[in-house]
């Protein structure tokens, strides 16, 4: 070979290398950093760079073992299996990537020191009341981040489905308001990046699993938010979406392998029929569509049978918990994900954080279909989700119906009785997440026809029956809004959350009389409930409703609370002989709603369409 040919080959090689930017390229690794002394020493790094699979990989650190280098169909990815031994110390270690021309790229990977002991991620339980906030719709604490560069959708407060500019700083600014209301935990709808041209504010179409949406703030801001919540004694629950992600997600745009997602010859929607998974008579056709069909055209359905994807998602969840110091998780669309994957995901989380808690969204009308998804359910197929808490949609729907209906054998107040009588189907009904509405449902105030009396009765029931209550932001202001009008109408801006808002409902003077009435009503019960162990851990005894009146008791060794719901339009006399089994030796009581003493518990009156929460005493 003469020198000229060698020169030409060399020239072409240079052009090739420049064209494909191999020397100058940046290697992306996720998770971007990890921690020493995790319970599980294994870590799988996703490495992304053009043709990275052609590189040799080496780690020269005696405390970090590179166990396996995994290649997938797409040469732009490598998955590195590491063991972070107990001897590894916090700091940086080098990962060397060397190509065939012996060119070496070194990536400095950081292992951080853990922030706090794992058991200090305290979980949540029925002593808590959770406040659900949609970050885009609560308060705009930083108008400079409303329409940042690089984000496709710009702020437009006039559009009910648009971005309104709410952010983490806005929520931080009003933590005293939230804490003062009397709730003990905050769940935010997802805050991770959702970068798409429209309808991106809700957060359920992730484009970057490791990044806070810049319209809400930065990852540091999220961590700061969690710290600020903890300073106010508020727990933080993260909303995790495992079933799907946005088609604009960088991993979807350059799939690691075709089986990373469920693919069909043309767009195929899920049938949204969760029973298809549990039905002993079900068809594979229905089951396949339910599980593998896409939730929406823009939401790619992730294939959790792919082990690299499964590990990616599990590590991503643990990363957020460890990074930000979170206390619990609300898992989106639980039954839509591969159920064995979900069980394994939960198991690994509890392996790291034994005191943690997770509530899974299982949106079903029927109790048996809901109970299946809770940890330790008595399922004939032996399935155990490892998810301790489930969303109690059957109870949610029953509350509005009970208040709206005339009394019937199983209607009106009897509806609540019948729902709770089926608690034997749940492994742990006291762990159910209970609510009167949420970000996907018609607001409760609307469901009960804007009737303030019924509204209060429903909330008194919610805060005294079994379970972990959740209150959707704005409920304390009796916000209305029907789901049938569009989701924008059930996710309206909190009044006073934006500069120059006409009314500021964060302060009493800015609220209408009706708003103050509901705010004060809730605040009173919530603050009482905080210290009422009889509600959070006491037993429940209910009596068959009679004459449109529902009576139940919460009791423990030290205390008994009697709750009376009168759904009649007239005042009623309550003769309590029938309830002696629960009343026992108690003769008097104190109604914590009206703050009124009841001298003779044997017979007392209750106002039309109202609730009484009576602490009994001898
Ligand atoms: Ca903003």
Coordinates of C-alpha atoms and ligand atoms in Angstrom, one line a residue, residues 140-146 165-167 215, ligand 1:
X140 CA -47.1 30.9 40.5
X141 CA -44.1 31.7 42.7
X142 CA -41.8 32.5 39.9
X143 CA -43.1 34.2 36.8
X144 CA -39.7 33.9 35.2
X145 CA -40.0 30.2 34.7
X146 CA -43.4 30.3 33.0
X165 CA -47.4 28.9 35.4
X166 CA -47.9 27.4 38.8
X167 CA -44.6 26.0 40.3
X215 CA -41.7 25.3 34.5
Ligands
LIG1 CA1 -44.0 30.0 37.2

